[in-house]
Coordinates of N, CA and C in Angstrom, one line a residue:
M1 N -18.9 -5.5 13.6 CA -18.5 -4.2 12.3 C -19.3 -5.6 11.2
S2 N -20.2 -5.1 10.5 CA -20.6 -5.5 9.3 C -19.7 -6.0 8.6
D3 N -20.3 -7.1 7.5 CA -19.4 -7.8 6.7 C -19.2 -6.4 5.4
S4 N -20.2 -5.8 5.3 CA -19.9 -4.9 4.2 C -18.9 -3.8 4.6
T5 N -19.0 -3.3 5.9 CA -17.8 -2.5 6.4 C -16.2 -3.2 6.3
L6 N -16.0 -4.5 6.8 CA -15.1 -4.9 6.7 C -14.0 -5.0 5.3
S7 N -15.8 -5.1 4.4 CA -14.6 -5.8 2.9 C -14.5 -4.4 2.6
G8 N -15.6 -3.5 2.9 CA -14.7 -1.8 1.9 C -13.5 -1.2 3.1
M9 N -13.5 -1.6 4.0 CA -12.2 -1.5 4.7 C -11.2 -2.4 3.9
A10 N -11.1 -3.4 3.5 CA -10.1 -4.2 3.3 C -9.8 -4.0 1.6
L11 N -11.0 -3.6 0.7 CA -10.5 -3.3 -0.5 C -10.1 -2.1 -0.3
G12 N -10.1 -0.5 0.6 CA -9.7 0.9 0.8 C -8.3 0.6 1.3
L13 N -8.1 -0.3 2.0 CA -6.5 -0.5 2.3 C -5.8 -1.3 0.9
V14 N -6.6 -1.8 0.1 CA -5.8 -2.6 -1.1 C -5.4 -1.4 -2.0
A15 N -6.3 -0.4 -2.3 CA -6.7 1.0 -2.9 C -5.7 1.7 -2.6
L16 N -5.2 1.7 -1.3 CA -4.0 2.8 -0.5 C -2.7 1.9 -1.0
A17 N -2.6 1.3 -0.8 CA -1.1 0.1 -1.4 C -0.8 0.4 -2.2
A18 N -1.8 0.1 -3.4 CA -1.7 0.8 -4.8 C -1.4 1.5 -5.2
I19 N -1.3 3.4 -4.5 CA -1.1 4.5 -4.9 C 0.3 4.3 -4.2
F20 N 0.5 3.7 -3.0 CA 1.5 3.5 -2.3 C 2.7 3.2 -3.1
L21 N 2.8 2.3 -4.5 CA 3.4 1.6 -5.0 C 3.9 1.9 -6.5
F22 N 2.3 3.1 -6.5 CA 2.9 3.8 -7.5 C 3.9 4.9 -7.7
A23 N 3.5 6.1 -6.2 CA 4.3 6.4 -5.7 C 5.9 6.1 -5.3
A24 N 6.1 4.8 -4.9 CA 7.4 4.5 -5.0 C 8.3 3.6 -6.6
R25 N 7.7 3.1 -7.4 CA 7.8 3.0 -8.7 C 8.3 4.5 -9.4
Y26 N 8.2 6.2 -8.9 CA 8.2 7.1 -9.3 C 9.6 7.4 -8.7
E27 N 9.8 7.4 -7.4 CA 10.6 7.9 -6.9 C 11.8 6.3 -7.0
Y28 N 11.3 5.2 -7.6 CA 12.4 4.9 -7.8 C 13.2 5.1 -9.4
A29 N 12.4 5.7 -10.2 CA 12.3 6.3 -11.8 C 13.5 7.3 -11.3
Q30 N 13.4 8.1 -10.0 CA 14.1 9.7 -9.9 C 15.3 8.9 -9.1
S31 N 15.7 7.8 -9.0 CA 17.1 7.6 -8.6 C 16.9 8.0 -6.8
N32 N 15.3 7.7 -6.2 CA 15.3 8.0 -4.5 C 15.1 6.9 -3.7
R33 N 16.2 5.9 -4.1 CA 16.1 4.5 -3.6 C 15.6 4.6 -1.8
R34 N 16.2 5.5 -1.2 CA 15.4 5.9 0.2 C 14.5 6.0 0.6
D35 N 13.7 7.1 -0.4 CA 12.3 6.9 -0.2 C 11.3 6.2 -0.9
A36 N 11.9 5.3 -2.0 CA 11.1 4.5 -3.0 C 11.1 3.0 -2.1
N37 N 12.0 2.8 -1.0 CA 11.8 1.6 -0.5 C 11.0 1.7 0.6
L38 N 11.4 2.9 1.7 CA 9.8 3.9 2.5 C 8.5 3.1 1.8
L39 N 7.9 3.9 0.7 CA 6.6 3.8 0.7 C 6.6 2.5 0.1
A40 N 7.6 1.5 -0.4 CA 7.3 0.7 -0.8 C 6.7 -0.4 0.4
A41 N 7.5 -0.3 2.0 CA 7.3 -1.0 2.9 C 5.7 -0.8 2.9
V42 N 5.7 0.5 3.4 CA 4.1 1.5 3.6 C 3.3 0.6 3.1
A43 N 3.3 0.8 1.9 CA 2.5 -0.6 0.6 C 2.2 -1.9 0.7
I44 N 3.5 -2.9 1.6 CA 2.8 -4.2 2.0 C 2.5 -4.2 3.0
T45 N 3.0 -3.0 4.3 CA 2.0 -3.0 5.5 C 0.4 -2.8 5.4
S46 N 0.2 -2.3 4.4 CA -0.7 -1.8 4.0 C -1.6 -3.2 3.3
L47 N -0.5 -3.5 2.5 CA -1.2 -5.0 1.7 C -2.0 -6.1 2.7
I48 N -0.9 -6.2 3.9 CA -1.2 -7.0 4.7 C -2.3 -6.5 5.5
S49 N -2.0 -5.7 5.9 CA -3.4 -5.3 7.0 C -4.4 -5.8 6.3
G50 N -4.9 -5.6 4.3 CA -6.0 -5.1 3.9 C -6.8 -7.1 4.2
A51 N -5.2 -7.6 3.9 CA -5.4 -9.0 3.8 C -6.1 -9.9 4.9
A52 N -5.6 -9.0 5.9 CA -5.5 -9.6 7.4 C -7.4 -9.2 7.8
V53 N -7.7 -7.8 7.4 CA -8.6 -7.3 8.1 C -9.7 -8.3 6.8
F54 N -9.6 -9.0 5.9 CA -10.4 -9.5 4.9 C -11.0 -10.6 5.5
L55 N -9.7 -11.6 5.9 CA -9.9 -12.5 6.6 C -10.6 -12.9 7.8
I56 N -10.3 -11.7 8.7 CA -11.5 -11.5 9.8 C -12.7 -12.1 9.4

C-alpha cells in the first residue's frame, strides 16, 4: 500500500477511537459502567491499531 493510504487508515482509526471515547464518557456519566468499560476497551484497541499502522 502507498504511504498516503496507510496514514489515512491510521488517522481514521484515531478518529474512530475519539468517537468511542466520547461514547464511553457519556455512558460513564449515565452510570452505565459496563458499557463504558467496553467502549473504552474498543477505543484503546483502535488507538493501538492506529499506532501500529502508522509505524508500519
